[in-house]
Coordinates of C-alpha atoms in Angstrom, one line a residue:
M444 CA 0.0 0.0 0.0
P445 CA 1.4 3.4 -0.8
P446 CA 2.6 5.3 2.3
D447 CA 0.1 8.2 1.7
L448 CA -2.8 5.8 1.5
L449 CA -1.6 3.9 4.6
K450 CA -1.4 7.2 6.6
A451 CA -4.9 8.1 5.4
H452 CA -6.3 4.7 6.6
Q453 CA -4.5 5.2 10.0
R454 CA -6.1 8.6 10.4
L455 CA -9.5 7.2 9.5
D456 CA -9.1 4.4 12.0
A457 CA -8.2 6.9 14.7
A458 CA -11.2 9.1 13.9
V459 CA -13.5 6.0 14.0
D460 CA -12.0 5.0 17.4
A461 CA -12.5 8.5 18.8
A462 CA -16.1 8.8 17.5
Y463 CA -17.5 5.4 18.3
S464 CA -15.3 3.4 20.6
Q465 CA -14.7 5.7 23.5
A466 CA -18.3 7.0 23.7
A467 CA -19.6 3.4 23.6
G468 CA -17.2 2.0 26.1
G469 CA -14.6 0.6 23.7
K470 CA -10.9 0.7 23.7
R471 CA -8.7 3.7 22.6
R472 CA -6.5 1.4 20.5
Y473 CA -7.2 -2.1 19.1
A474 CA -4.7 -4.9 18.6
S475 CA -5.9 -5.6 15.1
E476 CA -8.4 -4.6 12.5
A477 CA -10.5 -7.7 13.3
E478 CA -10.8 -6.5 16.9
R479 CA -12.0 -3.0 15.8
V480 CA -14.5 -4.5 13.3
A481 CA -15.8 -6.9 15.9
F482 CA -16.4 -4.0 18.3
L483 CA -18.2 -1.9 15.6
F484 CA -20.4 -4.9 14.6
S485 CA -21.4 -5.3 18.3
L486 CA -22.4 -1.7 18.4
Y487 CA -24.4 -2.3 15.2
Q488 CA -26.2 -5.3 16.7
R489 CA -27.2 -3.3 19.8
L490 CA -28.7 -0.6 17.6
D491 CA -30.4 -3.0 15.3
A492 CA -31.9 -4.9 18.2
A493 CA -33.3 -1.6 19.6
L494 CA -35.0 -0.9 16.3
A495 CA -36.5 -4.4 15.9
P496 CA -40.3 -4.6 15.8
T497 CA -41.8 -5.6 19.1
T498 CA -44.6 -7.5 17.6
P499 CA -44.2 -10.2 14.9
P500 CA -45.3 -9.2 11.4
K501 CA -48.7 -10.4 10.2
P502 CA -48.5 -13.3 7.8
A503 CA -48.9 -12.4 4.1
R504 CA -52.4 -12.8 2.7
R505 CA -52.7 -15.6 0.2
P506 CA -54.0 -14.4 -3.2
R507 CA -57.5 -15.4 -4.2
K508 CA -58.0 -17.8 -6.9
A509 CA -59.5 -16.4 -10.1
A510 CA -63.1 -17.5 -10.8
V511 CA -63.3 -19.8 -13.8

């Protein structure tokens, strides 16, 4: 990876860590990209669960058969 692109990725990682991780109880630094991604997905799962419908959806209506 070109050095300029690597530095840009590192700055982006630092911005994501500052914006999401610390406010949500995460670490300031992560040992690997996999650890950072796992943390971000856990945040997503918490948000997604909070938005899930509280009642199950109604079953779809079966179409009526056409009269012959």
